[in-house]
Amino acid sequence: MKIRLLTLALLLALAAPAFGQGCIMCYQSAMGASVRGKNALSKGVLVLLVPPITIMGVLVGFAFQYKEKELEAEAEVDSTAEIA
């Protein structure tokens, strides 16, 4: 348990510099854009967000299916062992 917490703390500490990656030029450009430009930027971010979330969702779904099949196979082996 301690090793997991230590690993989590280390990952969070290493990710801290990523929070400072907000490019000031990008920010100023977005703030200076018209309303249509801001809306286009917001929609563009959402469009770029869809593929990674979809891929991650599919992978998590496959992982759950695999784990469920493994549990069913293990239960089947256990039930046949009890009969014998």
C-alpha positions as CSV (number, residue, x, y, z in Angstrom):
1,M,0.0,0.0,0.0
2,K,2.8,2.4,0.9
3,I,4.5,1.7,-2.4
4,R,1.4,2.7,-4.3
5,L,1.0,5.9,-2.4
6,L,4.7,6.7,-2.9
7,T,4.4,6.0,-6.7
8,L,1.3,8.2,-6.9
9,A,3.0,11.0,-5.0
10,L,6.0,10.7,-7.3
11,L,3.9,10.8,-10.5
12,L,2.0,13.9,-9.2
13,A,5.2,15.6,-8.4
14,L,6.6,14.9,-11.8
15,A,3.4,16.1,-13.5
16,A,3.5,19.5,-11.6
17,P,5.6,21.3,-14.3
18,A,3.0,20.3,-16.9
19,F,0.5,22.6,-15.2
20,G,2.7,25.5,-16.2
21,Q,2.5,24.7,-19.9
22,G,-0.2,27.2,-20.6
23,C,1.4,29.2,-23.4
24,I,1.0,32.9,-22.7
25,M,1.0,33.6,-26.5
26,C,-1.8,31.1,-27.0
27,Y,-3.7,32.6,-24.1
28,Q,-3.3,36.2,-25.3
29,S,-4.3,35.2,-28.8
30,A,-7.4,33.4,-27.6
31,M,-8.4,36.3,-25.3
32,G,-8.0,38.8,-28.2
33,A,-10.1,36.8,-30.6
34,S,-13.6,37.6,-31.5
35,V,-16.6,35.8,-30.1
36,R,-16.7,33.6,-33.2
37,G,-13.0,32.8,-32.8
38,K,-13.5,31.9,-29.1
39,N,-16.4,29.6,-30.0
40,A,-14.4,28.0,-32.8
41,L,-11.5,27.4,-30.4
42,S,-13.7,25.8,-27.8
43,K,-15.3,23.5,-30.4
44,G,-11.8,22.7,-31.8
45,V,-10.7,21.6,-28.3
46,L,-13.7,19.4,-27.9
47,V,-13.2,17.8,-31.3
48,L,-9.6,17.1,-30.5
49,L,-10.7,15.6,-27.1
50,V,-13.1,13.1,-28.6
51,P,-10.6,10.6,-30.2
52,P,-8.4,10.0,-27.1
53,I,-11.5,9.6,-24.8
54,T,-13.0,7.2,-27.3
55,I,-9.9,5.1,-27.6
56,M,-9.4,5.1,-23.8
57,G,-13.1,4.0,-23.3
58,V,-12.7,1.2,-25.8
59,L,-9.5,0.0,-24.1
60,V,-11.1,0.1,-20.6
61,G,-14.1,-1.8,-22.0
62,F,-11.8,-4.5,-23.4
63,A,-10.0,-4.7,-20.1
64,F,-13.3,-5.2,-18.2
65,Q,-14.4,-7.9,-20.7
66,Y,-11.1,-9.7,-20.4
67,K,-11.2,-9.6,-16.6
68,E,-14.8,-10.9,-16.6
69,K,-13.9,-13.8,-18.8
70,E,-11.0,-14.7,-16.6
71,L,-13.2,-14.6,-13.5
72,E,-15.8,-16.8,-15.3
73,A,-13.1,-19.3,-16.4
74,E,-11.7,-19.4,-12.8
75,A,-15.1,-20.0,-11.3
76,E,-15.7,-22.8,-13.8
77,V,-12.4,-24.4,-12.9
78,D,-13.2,-24.1,-9.2
79,S,-16.7,-25.6,-9.7
80,T,-15.3,-28.6,-11.6
81,A,-12.6,-29.1,-9.0
82,E,-15.3,-29.3,-6.3
83,I,-17.3,-31.9,-8.2
84,A,-14.3,-34.2,-8.6
